[in-house]
Amino acid sequence: MECPRCSSDVPEVSHFCHHCGNDLQSGDAQRKKAYAARPDEPVASFKLVSTIMPQGAGRQPYTYRVALGIALLLTVVTAALGALPVAIMVAAFAIPIVYILYLYDVNLWEDEPIPVVAAAFVLTGVLAAVFTWLWSDKISLSTDLVGGNPGGPSGRDLLILMLLVPVVSELIRQIGPIYLASRPRYDDLMDGFTFGVVAGVGFACFETLVLHWGWISGGFAGPGSSAGTWISVVLLQGFVKPLIYGSATGLAVAEFSGLGEKYDGFTPRWVFGLIQAMVVNALFQGGVYLLGFVGGHGSTVGAILGVAWGLVLLGALIILVRTVLHKGLLEAALESAARGGSNHASGELAFCSRCEMPLLPHSDFCSACGNSVRSVPKSERGVAAQGSAPAAGFDGTTGETQA
Ligand SMILES: [Zn+2]
Ligand SMILES: [Zn+2]
C-alpha cells in the first residue's frame, strides 16, 4: 500500500505511516485527535505533563503528576499556616526538582559531561538573580508583588515590568539553551524545547528567591488573615510562573533547533519565537501588576485575579506548544520520508516504547500506535525492549547503541 501523504510503501496492516505519521485509517493527515508525542491524547488539550515533558510521557506518566501534586499540596498547606520561608522555598524549587528528575529519567545528558549542561543553567540562574535584584530594587513594589504600592499603578513601574524585564530576562533565558542546542548531540527540535523549559524554570526559581527574600529572612508569620494572599503568591510564583517562562522560552529555542538534522540557528522563525516569548512575559508581568491593585493595597482579590490571569496565559501557551511540536514532528517526518526515512530508530530490533510493537526500519512513527519516535529518549530508540534477546552486535550495555 502507498501512503497518500508521503508516497512511501507501507504494510497493509499499518494504522499509521511509519515514515510520515499519516493516519492511514482515518485519513486525517493533520492528526488532530492523535498528538504526535502522545497519540491517545488530542492535540488541543491542557494536559500539562505530556506537554512540557514530552519525552517521558510514555513511560511514567503518573510519577511526575504525583510529584507535582505533592509539591503543590505542601506549598498551599505551609502558606496557609504562615510558614512563609518554607512555603516560598518549596514553591521556588518544586518544579525545578521535578524537571531535573524528568531529565535524569529520560537520560537527556547521554554521554555529554553533566558539568557542561549544569554550567549552562548555573549561568542562567546567576544572571537571573543579578538581573532580578537590579530591577526589583528600582521599582516601588512591595516585595510580594501583590497589591502594588498604596499610591496606585505607576507608568514607570509598568515600563520596567512590561518592557525592560521581559526583553532582558528572555535574552538571558536564551543563552544557555542556545549554547547547548548548537552542539551536534542536541540539535533536535525536542532537545531545543526541553532546554528552553529548563532555562525558564531555572530562571523563575532564582527570580522568586530574590523577589521574596523578605519572606525567607522574615521568619514564620503564623496563621493570619493574609493566608489567601500568601497561597495565591506561592501558587503564582511557584507553579504558574515557571511553566509560563519555560514553555515560552522552549518554543523559541525549538525554532532555533528547527526540524531537520542540524540546528537552524538565528532564523526569522527564531526571532518570531523570541518576540512571542517576550510578549507573553510582558502580558504576564503587566497583568499581574495591574490586577494586584484590584480591591486595594494587599487585597486577596487582586492576588487571586493574578493567579487566574496567569492560568489563562498558561492554558493558551500549552495549546500553542502542543500545536507547534505536533506540526514540527509531522513536518520533519515528511521531509525525512522524502529522503528514504530517518535513522532515529536505527536498531535491527527496535520497539515502540509506548505500545511495545516492533518498529519498521527507518521509522519516524510507530505504525501501530502512531507515537513519534523523536518523542522517545534517544537512548531508547535503537535498543531492544527489556527481556528480549539482544540484537546482533549489541553488546548488552544500555544506551550505547546510538550511532
Ligand atoms: Zn506517509
Ligand atoms: Zn507504538
mmCIF file of C-alpha atoms and ligand atoms in Angstrom:
data_model
loop_
_atom_site.group_PDB
_atom_site.id
_atom_site.type_symbol
_atom_site.label_atom_id
_atom_site.label_comp_id
_atom_site.label_asym_id
_atom_site.label_seq_id
_atom_site.Cartn_x
_atom_site.Cartn_y
_atom_site.Cartn_z
ATOM 1 C CA MET A 1 0.000 0.000 0.000
ATOM 2 C CA GLU A 2 1.203 3.510 -0.772
ATOM 3 C CA CYS A 3 0.896 6.297 1.814
ATOM 4 C CA PRO A 4 -1.183 9.102 0.245
ATOM 5 C CA ARG A 5 0.820 11.779 2.114
ATOM 6 C CA CYS A 6 4.460 10.794 1.528
ATOM 7 C CA SER A 7 4.113 8.065 -1.174
ATOM 8 C CA SER A 8 6.118 5.591 0.911
ATOM 9 C CA ASP A 9 5.420 1.911 0.653
ATOM 10 C CA VAL A 10 3.636 0.864 3.875
ATOM 11 C CA PRO A 11 2.384 -2.556 5.026
ATOM 12 C CA GLU A 12 -1.373 -3.124 4.632
ATOM 13 C CA VAL A 13 -1.815 -3.691 8.390
ATOM 14 C CA SER A 14 -0.348 -0.322 9.406
ATOM 15 C CA HIS A 15 -2.590 2.072 11.282
ATOM 16 C CA PHE A 16 -0.107 4.933 10.819
ATOM 17 C CA CYS A 17 2.511 5.503 8.121
ATOM 18 C CA HIS A 18 5.843 4.698 9.801
ATOM 19 C CA HIS A 19 7.600 7.368 7.719
ATOM 20 C CA CYS A 20 5.394 10.460 7.876
ATOM 21 C CA GLY A 21 2.951 9.554 10.663
ATOM 22 C CA ASN A 22 -0.141 9.900 8.457
ATOM 23 C CA ASP A 23 -3.229 8.270 9.951
ATOM 24 C CA LEU A 24 -3.997 5.696 7.223
ATOM 25 C CA GLN A 25 -7.270 4.535 8.773
ATOM 26 C CA SER A 26 -8.997 7.870 9.356
ATOM 27 C CA GLY A 27 -7.147 9.622 6.519
ATOM 28 C CA ASP A 28 -6.697 12.683 8.769
ATOM 29 C CA ALA A 29 -3.212 13.914 7.831
ATOM 30 C CA GLN A 30 -3.395 16.663 10.489
ATOM 31 C CA ARG A 31 -3.990 14.034 13.203
ATOM 32 C CA LYS A 32 -5.921 16.472 15.401
ATOM 33 C CA LYS A 33 -7.087 13.626 17.635
ATOM 34 C CA ALA A 34 -3.690 11.911 17.968
ATOM 35 C CA TYR A 35 -0.920 14.142 19.399
ATOM 36 C CA ALA A 36 2.384 13.080 17.874
ATOM 37 C CA ALA A 37 4.137 12.721 21.230
ATOM 38 C CA ARG A 38 1.138 11.067 22.882
ATOM 39 C CA PRO A 39 -1.274 9.574 20.311
ATOM 40 C CA ASP A 40 -4.018 8.763 22.836
ATOM 41 C CA GLU A 41 -4.447 12.490 23.550
ATOM 42 C CA PRO A 42 -5.844 15.135 21.180
ATOM 43 C CA VAL A 43 -3.517 17.938 20.047
ATOM 44 C CA ALA A 44 -5.725 20.621 21.581
ATOM 45 C CA SER A 45 -5.579 19.588 25.232
ATOM 46 C CA PHE A 46 -4.487 21.127 28.542
ATOM 47 C CA LYS A 47 -2.540 18.025 29.589
ATOM 48 C CA LEU A 48 0.450 19.621 31.282
ATOM 49 C CA VAL A 49 2.815 16.685 31.804
ATOM 50 C CA SER A 50 2.794 15.380 28.225
ATOM 51 C CA THR A 51 3.266 18.965 27.007
ATOM 52 C CA ILE A 52 6.285 20.121 28.999
ATOM 53 C CA MET A 53 7.777 16.644 29.495
ATOM 54 C CA PRO A 54 7.089 15.153 26.053
ATOM 55 C CA GLN A 55 9.888 12.590 26.088
ATOM 56 C CA GLY A 56 8.839 10.955 29.338
ATOM 57 C CA ALA A 57 5.100 10.959 28.759
ATOM 58 C CA GLY A 58 5.092 7.392 27.526
ATOM 59 C CA ARG A 59 6.933 5.851 30.428
ATOM 60 C CA GLN A 60 5.892 7.028 33.870
ATOM 61 C CA PRO A 61 3.041 9.442 33.265
ATOM 62 C CA TYR A 62 1.892 9.290 36.881
ATOM 63 C CA THR A 63 5.267 9.797 38.569
ATOM 64 C CA TYR A 64 5.564 13.444 37.552
ATOM 65 C CA ARG A 65 1.897 14.132 38.137
ATOM 66 C CA VAL A 66 2.066 12.721 41.680
ATOM 67 C CA ALA A 67 5.327 14.578 42.426
ATOM 68 C CA LEU A 68 3.806 17.852 41.222
ATOM 69 C CA GLY A 69 0.629 17.200 43.205
ATOM 70 C CA ILE A 70 2.536 16.586 46.454
ATOM 71 C CA ALA A 71 4.643 19.730 45.941
ATOM 72 C CA LEU A 72 1.518 21.763 45.228
ATOM 73 C CA LEU A 73 -0.215 20.491 48.384
ATOM 74 C CA LEU A 74 2.874 21.123 50.534
ATOM 75 C CA THR A 75 3.154 24.695 49.226
ATOM 76 C CA VAL A 76 -0.501 25.511 49.867
ATOM 77 C CA VAL A 77 -0.501 23.992 53.371
ATOM 78 C CA THR A 78 2.707 25.716 54.506
ATOM 79 C CA ALA A 79 1.488 29.044 53.084
ATOM 80 C CA ALA A 80 -1.897 28.641 54.786
ATOM 81 C CA LEU A 81 -0.129 28.002 58.118
ATOM 82 C CA GLY A 82 2.009 31.100 57.640
ATOM 83 C CA ALA A 83 5.286 29.157 57.400
ATOM 84 C CA LEU A 84 6.347 31.596 54.724
ATOM 85 C CA PRO A 85 10.070 30.725 54.488
ATOM 86 C CA VAL A 86 9.159 27.061 53.911
ATOM 87 C CA ALA A 87 6.302 27.890 51.534
ATOM 88 C CA ILE A 88 8.384 30.111 49.274
ATOM 89 C CA MET A 89 11.342 27.688 49.246
ATOM 90 C CA VAL A 90 9.075 24.761 48.299
ATOM 91 C CA ALA A 91 7.410 26.956 45.651
ATOM 92 C CA ALA A 92 10.750 28.051 44.204
ATOM 93 C CA PHE A 93 12.287 24.573 43.981
ATOM 94 C CA ALA A 94 9.295 22.254 43.360
ATOM 95 C CA ILE A 95 9.100 22.448 39.567
ATOM 96 C CA PRO A 96 12.893 22.670 39.015
ATOM 97 C CA ILE A 97 13.370 19.483 41.078
ATOM 98 C CA VAL A 98 10.566 17.605 39.294
ATOM 99 C CA TYR A 99 12.032 18.699 35.959
ATOM 100 C CA ILE A 100 15.549 17.581 36.911
ATOM 101 C CA LEU A 101 14.093 14.170 37.845
ATOM 102 C CA TYR A 102 12.460 14.073 34.408
ATOM 103 C CA LEU A 103 15.752 14.911 32.643
ATOM 104 C CA TYR A 104 17.534 12.223 34.658
ATOM 105 C CA ASP A 105 14.721 9.787 33.870
ATOM 106 C CA VAL A 106 14.907 10.299 30.094
ATOM 107 C CA ASN A 107 18.723 10.409 30.250
ATOM 108 C CA LEU A 108 18.930 13.677 28.342
ATOM 109 C CA TRP A 109 22.606 14.118 29.292
ATOM 110 C CA GLU A 110 23.550 10.961 27.354
ATOM 111 C CA ASP A 111 27.328 10.863 27.155
ATOM 112 C CA GLU A 112 27.664 14.630 27.333
ATOM 113 C CA PRO A 113 29.542 15.574 30.517
ATOM 114 C CA ILE A 114 26.985 16.722 33.089
ATOM 115 C CA PRO A 115 29.146 19.753 34.064
ATOM 116 C CA VAL A 116 28.656 21.215 30.557
ATOM 117 C CA VAL A 117 24.878 21.018 30.863
ATOM 118 C CA ALA A 118 24.884 22.144 34.501
ATOM 119 C CA ALA A 119 27.169 25.122 33.760
ATOM 120 C CA ALA A 120 24.765 26.398 31.107
ATOM 121 C CA PHE A 121 22.000 26.529 33.676
ATOM 122 C CA VAL A 122 24.038 27.762 36.633
ATOM 123 C CA LEU A 123 24.884 30.692 34.339
ATOM 124 C CA THR A 124 21.153 31.251 33.681
ATOM 125 C CA GLY A 125 20.474 31.161 37.430
ATOM 126 C CA VAL A 126 23.247 33.600 38.348
ATOM 127 C CA LEU A 127 22.210 36.064 35.628
ATOM 128 C CA ALA A 128 18.565 35.698 36.716
ATOM 129 C CA ALA A 129 19.422 36.507 40.334
ATOM 130 C CA VAL A 130 21.596 39.524 39.469
ATOM 131 C CA PHE A 131 19.124 40.965 36.955
ATOM 132 C CA THR A 132 16.117 40.461 39.274
ATOM 133 C CA TRP A 133 17.987 42.108 42.149
ATOM 134 C CA LEU A 134 18.833 45.089 39.916
ATOM 135 C CA TRP A 135 15.302 45.764 38.663
ATOM 136 C CA SER A 136 13.321 44.883 41.773
ATOM 137 C CA ASP A 137 15.444 47.376 43.696
ATOM 138 C CA LYS A 138 14.396 50.150 41.305
ATOM 139 C CA ILE A 139 10.685 49.524 41.475
ATOM 140 C CA SER A 140 8.329 50.802 44.144
ATOM 141 C CA LEU A 141 6.590 47.490 44.730
ATOM 142 C CA SER A 142 6.075 45.624 47.934
ATOM 143 C CA THR A 143 8.323 42.544 48.000
ATOM 144 C CA ASP A 144 5.498 40.125 47.318
ATOM 145 C CA LEU A 145 4.491 41.840 44.067
ATOM 146 C CA VAL A 146 0.863 41.869 45.168
ATOM 147 C CA GLY A 147 -1.220 44.901 45.953
ATOM 148 C CA GLY A 148 1.370 47.194 44.446
ATOM 149 C CA ASN A 149 2.228 50.421 46.205
ATOM 150 C CA PRO A 150 -0.538 52.288 48.028
ATOM 151 C CA GLY A 151 -0.457 55.123 45.521
ATOM 152 C CA GLY A 152 -1.824 53.054 42.606
ATOM 153 C CA PRO A 153 -0.120 51.875 39.389
ATOM 154 C CA SER A 154 2.746 53.988 38.066
ATOM 155 C CA GLY A 155 3.769 54.294 34.431
ATOM 156 C CA ARG A 156 7.419 53.894 35.325
ATOM 157 C CA ASP A 157 6.809 50.583 37.092
ATOM 158 C CA LEU A 158 4.729 49.364 34.154
ATOM 159 C CA LEU A 159 7.509 50.297 31.742
ATOM 160 C CA ILE A 160 10.026 48.311 33.783
ATOM 161 C CA LEU A 161 7.708 45.288 34.119
ATOM 162 C CA MET A 162 6.366 45.213 30.573
ATOM 163 C CA LEU A 163 9.439 46.241 28.599
ATOM 164 C CA LEU A 164 12.744 46.017 30.474
ATOM 165 C CA VAL A 165 12.035 42.803 32.407
ATOM 166 C CA PRO A 166 10.513 40.713 29.563
ATOM 167 C CA VAL A 167 13.134 41.713 26.980
ATOM 168 C CA VAL A 168 16.255 41.308 29.131
ATOM 169 C CA SER A 169 15.063 38.227 31.020
ATOM 170 C CA GLU A 170 14.086 36.444 27.800
ATOM 171 C CA LEU A 171 17.532 37.145 26.300
ATOM 172 C CA ILE A 172 19.149 35.743 29.475
ATOM 173 C CA ARG A 173 16.977 32.596 29.192
ATOM 174 C CA GLN A 174 18.095 32.032 25.602
ATOM 175 C CA ILE A 175 21.868 31.941 26.280
ATOM 176 C CA GLY A 176 22.249 28.538 27.941
ATOM 177 C CA PRO A 177 19.752 26.584 25.780
ATOM 178 C CA ILE A 178 21.110 28.036 22.524
ATOM 179 C CA TYR A 179 24.673 27.144 23.508
ATOM 180 C CA LEU A 180 23.547 23.559 24.181
ATOM 181 C CA ALA A 181 21.202 23.305 21.161
ATOM 182 C CA SER A 182 24.056 24.297 18.838
ATOM 183 C CA ARG A 183 26.023 21.225 19.932
ATOM 184 C CA PRO A 184 25.591 18.313 17.494
ATOM 185 C CA ARG A 185 24.394 15.991 20.250
ATOM 186 C CA TYR A 186 21.392 18.240 20.972
ATOM 187 C CA ASP A 187 20.337 19.610 17.579
ATOM 188 C CA ASP A 188 16.889 18.023 17.746
ATOM 189 C CA LEU A 189 13.644 20.015 17.989
ATOM 190 C CA MET A 190 12.682 18.205 21.193
ATOM 191 C CA ASP A 191 16.082 18.881 22.796
ATOM 192 C CA GLY A 192 15.783 22.592 21.997
ATOM 193 C CA PHE A 193 12.326 22.745 23.526
ATOM 194 C CA THR A 194 13.413 20.834 26.631
ATOM 195 C CA PHE A 195 16.466 23.029 27.253
ATOM 196 C CA GLY A 196 14.269 26.109 26.846
ATOM 197 C CA VAL A 197 11.913 24.782 29.518
ATOM 198 C CA VAL A 198 14.856 24.093 31.850
ATOM 199 C CA ALA A 199 16.134 27.654 31.417
ATOM 200 C CA GLY A 200 12.680 29.142 32.012
ATOM 201 C CA VAL A 201 12.069 27.008 35.089
ATOM 202 C CA GLY A 202 15.549 27.746 36.480
ATOM 203 C CA PHE A 203 15.185 31.469 35.858
ATOM 204 C CA ALA A 204 11.802 31.503 37.634
ATOM 205 C CA CYS A 205 13.356 29.742 40.650
ATOM 206 C CA PHE A 206 16.098 32.346 41.166
ATOM 207 C CA GLU A 207 13.770 35.245 40.392
ATOM 208 C CA THR A 208 11.342 34.005 43.060
ATOM 209 C CA LEU A 209 14.135 33.645 45.628
ATOM 210 C CA VAL A 210 15.330 37.225 45.013
ATOM 211 C CA LEU A 211 11.860 38.803 44.841
ATOM 212 C CA HIS A 212 10.696 37.084 48.019
ATOM 213 C CA TRP A 213 13.880 37.215 50.039
ATOM 214 C CA GLY A 214 11.834 39.148 52.595
ATOM 215 C CA TRP A 215 9.701 36.056 53.161
ATOM 216 C CA ILE A 216 12.695 33.788 53.559
ATOM 217 C CA SER A 217 14.525 36.045 56.008
ATOM 218 C CA GLY A 218 11.340 37.277 57.733
ATOM 219 C CA GLY A 219 10.599 34.058 59.599
ATOM 220 C CA PHE A 220 7.311 32.353 60.360
ATOM 221 C CA ALA A 221 4.295 34.616 60.263
ATOM 222 C CA GLY A 222 1.810 32.144 61.721
ATOM 223 C CA PRO A 223 -1.769 31.744 60.502
ATOM 224 C CA GLY A 224 -3.428 35.032 59.743
ATOM 225 C CA SER A 225 -5.932 36.908 57.669
ATOM 226 C CA SER A 226 -3.424 37.160 54.805
ATOM 227 C CA ALA A 227 -3.430 33.398 54.180
ATOM 228 C CA GLY A 228 -5.425 33.800 50.946
ATOM 229 C CA THR A 229 -2.869 36.254 49.595
ATOM 230 C CA TRP A 230 0.073 34.063 50.645
ATOM 231 C CA ILE A 231 -1.413 30.982 48.970
ATOM 232 C CA SER A 232 -2.056 32.963 45.780
ATOM 233 C CA VAL A 233 1.508 34.296 45.750
ATOM 234 C CA VAL A 234 3.159 30.889 46.174
ATOM 235 C CA LEU A 235 0.878 29.315 43.554
ATOM 236 C CA LEU A 236 1.653 32.086 41.080
ATOM 237 C CA GLN A 237 5.401 32.212 41.739
ATOM 238 C CA GLY A 238 5.988 28.501 42.207
ATOM 239 C CA PHE A 239 3.645 26.819 39.746
ATOM 240 C CA VAL A 240 2.238 29.222 37.151
ATOM 241 C CA LYS A 241 5.247 31.460 36.516
ATOM 242 C CA PRO A 242 7.904 28.764 35.881
ATOM 243 C CA LEU A 243 5.590 26.994 33.433
ATOM 244 C CA ILE A 244 4.874 30.231 31.531
ATOM 245 C CA TYR A 245 8.586 31.148 31.374
ATOM 246 C CA GLY A 246 9.545 27.582 30.495
ATOM 247 C CA SER A 247 7.080 26.951 27.693
ATOM 248 C CA ALA A 248 7.579 30.402 26.110
ATOM 249 C CA THR A 249 11.373 30.023 26.120
ATOM 250 C CA GLY A 250 11.061 26.400 24.999
ATOM 251 C CA LEU A 251 9.040 27.434 21.942
ATOM 252 C CA ALA A 252 11.681 29.992 20.919
ATOM 253 C CA VAL A 253 14.592 27.540 21.341
ATOM 254 C CA ALA A 254 12.630 24.884 19.424
ATOM 255 C CA GLU A 255 12.582 27.331 16.488
ATOM 256 C CA PHE A 256 16.352 27.743 16.882
ATOM 257 C CA SER A 257 16.745 23.958 16.645
ATOM 258 C CA GLY A 258 14.356 23.647 13.697
ATOM 259 C CA LEU A 259 13.027 20.494 12.082
ATOM 260 C CA GLY A 260 15.929 18.932 10.233
ATOM 261 C CA GLU A 261 19.082 17.140 11.289
ATOM 262 C CA LYS A 262 21.219 20.186 12.106
ATOM 263 C CA TYR A 263 20.105 23.236 14.102
ATOM 264 C CA ASP A 264 18.576 26.071 12.076
ATOM 265 C CA GLY A 265 20.185 28.889 14.073
ATOM 266 C CA PHE A 266 19.173 32.535 14.238
ATOM 267 C CA THR A 267 16.449 32.451 11.588
ATOM 268 C CA PRO A 268 13.427 34.795 11.287
ATOM 269 C CA ARG A 269 11.403 31.971 12.848
ATOM 270 C CA TRP A 270 13.621 32.123 15.949
ATOM 271 C CA VAL A 271 13.226 35.935 16.092
ATOM 272 C CA PHE A 272 9.453 35.464 15.919
ATOM 273 C CA GLY A 273 9.586 32.876 18.720
ATOM 274 C CA LEU A 274 11.753 35.217 20.787
ATOM 275 C CA ILE A 275 9.389 38.183 20.351
ATOM 276 C CA GLN A 276 6.425 35.926 21.094
ATOM 277 C CA ALA A 277 8.063 34.853 24.364
ATOM 278 C CA MET A 278 8.766 38.490 25.284
ATOM 279 C CA VAL A 279 5.139 39.480 24.573
ATOM 280 C CA VAL A 280 3.808 36.605 26.690
ATOM 281 C CA ASN A 281 6.092 37.669 29.532
ATOM 282 C CA ALA A 282 5.069 41.315 29.214
ATOM 283 C CA LEU A 283 1.384 40.324 29.353
ATOM 284 C CA PHE A 284 2.065 38.160 32.397
ATOM 285 C CA GLN A 285 4.068 40.765 34.351
ATOM 286 C CA GLY A 286 1.806 43.671 33.405
ATOM 287 C CA GLY A 287 -1.408 41.758 34.074
ATOM 288 C CA VAL A 288 -0.322 40.501 37.497
ATOM 289 C CA TYR A 289 0.900 44.007 38.428
ATOM 290 C CA LEU A 290 -2.304 45.787 37.382
ATOM 291 C CA LEU A 291 -4.687 43.143 38.778
ATOM 292 C CA GLY A 292 -2.832 43.426 42.095
ATOM 293 C CA PHE A 293 -4.431 46.859 42.564
ATOM 294 C CA VAL A 294 -7.973 45.485 42.366
ATOM 295 C CA GLY A 295 -9.578 45.650 45.795
ATOM 296 C CA GLY A 296 -6.961 47.914 47.281
ATOM 297 C CA HIS A 297 -3.468 47.524 48.732
ATOM 298 C CA GLY A 298 -2.579 43.932 49.633
ATOM 299 C CA SER A 299 -6.036 42.566 48.874
ATOM 300 C CA THR A 300 -6.627 38.870 48.420
ATOM 301 C CA VAL A 301 -8.923 39.530 45.451
ATOM 302 C CA GLY A 302 -6.094 41.127 43.486
ATOM 303 C CA ALA A 303 -3.784 38.213 44.272
ATOM 304 C CA ILE A 304 -6.347 35.623 43.178
ATOM 305 C CA LEU A 305 -7.048 37.539 39.967
ATOM 306 C CA GLY A 306 -3.288 37.466 39.262
ATOM 307 C CA VAL A 307 -3.274 33.665 39.533
ATOM 308 C CA ALA A 308 -6.331 33.440 37.277
ATOM 309 C CA TRP A 309 -4.663 35.669 34.671
ATOM 310 C CA GLY A 310 -1.519 33.529 34.806
ATOM 311 C CA LEU A 311 -3.581 30.360 34.298
ATOM 312 C CA VAL A 312 -5.296 31.856 31.238
ATOM 313 C CA LEU A 313 -1.903 32.662 29.690
ATOM 314 C CA LEU A 314 -0.518 29.246 30.625
ATOM 315 C CA GLY A 315 -3.519 27.478 29.075
ATOM 316 C CA ALA A 316 -3.034 29.336 25.802
ATOM 317 C CA LEU A 317 0.705 28.543 25.852
ATOM 318 C CA ILE A 318 0.104 24.827 26.438
ATOM 319 C CA ILE A 319 -2.165 24.648 23.379
ATOM 320 C CA LEU A 320 0.427 26.598 21.362
ATOM 321 C CA VAL A 321 3.303 24.333 22.430
ATOM 322 C CA ARG A 322 1.363 21.199 21.528
ATOM 323 C CA THR A 323 0.343 22.598 18.149
ATOM 324 C CA VAL A 324 3.910 23.676 17.297
ATOM 325 C CA LEU A 325 5.576 20.429 18.427
ATOM 326 C CA HIS A 326 2.901 18.306 16.745
ATOM 327 C CA LYS A 327 3.218 20.116 13.414
ATOM 328 C CA GLY A 328 7.011 20.094 13.748
ATOM 329 C CA LEU A 329 7.196 16.332 14.308
ATOM 330 C CA LEU A 330 4.834 15.603 11.392
ATOM 331 C CA GLU A 331 6.592 18.025 9.003
ATOM 332 C CA ALA A 332 10.063 16.786 9.918
ATOM 333 C CA ALA A 333 8.931 13.205 9.300
ATOM 334 C CA LEU A 334 7.518 14.156 5.893
ATOM 335 C CA GLU A 335 10.851 15.781 4.983
ATOM 336 C CA SER A 336 12.876 12.763 6.045
ATOM 337 C CA ALA A 337 10.434 10.396 4.282
ATOM 338 C CA ALA A 338 11.404 12.126 1.030
ATOM 339 C CA ARG A 339 14.989 11.059 1.752
ATOM 340 C CA GLY A 340 14.013 7.443 2.431
ATOM 341 C CA GLY A 341 13.282 7.725 6.136
ATOM 342 C CA SER A 342 15.184 8.714 9.228
ATOM 343 C CA ASN A 343 17.719 6.884 11.322
ATOM 344 C CA HIS A 344 16.009 7.771 14.589
ATOM 345 C CA ALA A 345 15.096 4.132 15.114
ATOM 346 C CA SER A 346 18.283 2.515 13.942
ATOM 347 C CA GLY A 347 18.385 -0.864 15.651
ATOM 348 C CA GLU A 348 17.553 -4.155 14.000
ATOM 349 C CA LEU A 349 15.241 -4.897 16.866
ATOM 350 C CA ALA A 350 13.691 -1.564 17.801
ATOM 351 C CA PHE A 351 10.445 -1.423 19.702
ATOM 352 C CA CYS A 352 7.936 1.340 20.273
ATOM 353 C CA SER A 353 8.387 2.458 23.869
ATOM 354 C CA ARG A 354 4.675 3.212 24.151
ATOM 355 C CA CYS A 355 2.948 0.116 22.757
ATOM 356 C CA GLU A 356 5.986 -2.230 22.582
ATOM 357 C CA MET A 357 5.247 -3.256 18.987
ATOM 358 C CA PRO A 358 8.343 -3.687 16.786
ATOM 359 C CA LEU A 359 9.279 -0.637 14.718
ATOM 360 C CA LEU A 360 9.806 -0.954 10.975
ATOM 361 C CA PRO A 361 13.296 0.071 9.739
ATOM 362 C CA HIS A 362 13.829 3.859 9.405
ATOM 363 C CA SER A 363 10.661 4.631 11.328
ATOM 364 C CA ASP A 364 9.781 8.177 12.352
ATOM 365 C CA PHE A 365 6.470 6.966 13.787
ATOM 366 C CA CYS A 366 5.198 3.739 15.307
ATOM 367 C CA SER A 367 2.957 2.157 12.670
ATOM 368 C CA ALA A 368 0.715 0.638 15.347
ATOM 369 C CA CYS A 369 0.049 3.450 17.842
ATOM 370 C CA GLY A 370 1.299 6.485 15.889
ATOM 371 C CA ASN A 371 3.790 7.651 18.532
ATOM 372 C CA SER A 372 6.608 9.837 17.211
ATOM 373 C CA VAL A 373 9.976 8.096 17.562
ATOM 374 C CA ARG A 374 11.567 11.511 18.190
ATOM 375 C CA SER A 375 9.428 11.949 21.296
ATOM 376 C CA VAL A 376 11.217 8.964 22.828
ATOM 377 C CA PRO A 377 14.555 9.428 24.644
ATOM 378 C CA LYS A 378 17.399 8.840 22.147
ATOM 379 C CA SER A 379 18.988 6.209 24.324
ATOM 380 C CA GLU A 380 15.900 4.016 23.913
ATOM 381 C CA ARG A 381 15.264 4.326 20.201
ATOM 382 C CA GLY A 382 17.515 1.670 18.795
ATOM 383 C CA VAL A 383 17.569 -0.589 21.803
ATOM 384 C CA ALA A 384 15.741 -3.887 22.066
ATOM 385 C CA ALA A 385 12.942 -3.971 24.622
ATOM 386 C CA GLN A 386 13.899 -5.270 28.042
ATOM 387 C CA GLY A 387 13.771 -9.004 28.424
ATOM 388 C CA SER A 388 14.078 -9.849 24.742
ATOM 389 C CA ALA A 389 17.169 -11.299 23.089
ATOM 390 C CA PRO A 390 19.865 -8.738 22.290
ATOM 391 C CA ALA A 391 20.169 -7.785 18.621
ATOM 392 C CA ALA A 392 23.248 -8.776 16.654
ATOM 393 C CA GLY A 393 26.196 -6.579 17.528
ATOM 394 C CA PHE A 394 24.501 -5.328 20.630
ATOM 395 C CA ASP A 395 26.946 -5.781 23.470
ATOM 396 C CA GLY A 396 24.449 -5.779 26.320
ATOM 397 C CA THR A 397 25.157 -2.320 27.727
ATOM 398 C CA THR A 398 22.245 0.076 27.711
ATOM 399 C CA GLY A 399 22.014 3.365 25.928
ATOM 400 C CA GLU A 400 25.201 2.994 23.880
ATOM 401 C CA THR A 401 23.813 1.877 20.559
ATOM 402 C CA GLN A 402 23.122 5.347 19.162
ATOM 403 C CA ALA A 403 25.402 5.870 16.180
HETATM 404 ZN ZN ZN B 1 3.466 8.562 4.802
HETATM 405 ZN ZN ZN B 2 3.652 2.215 19.258
#
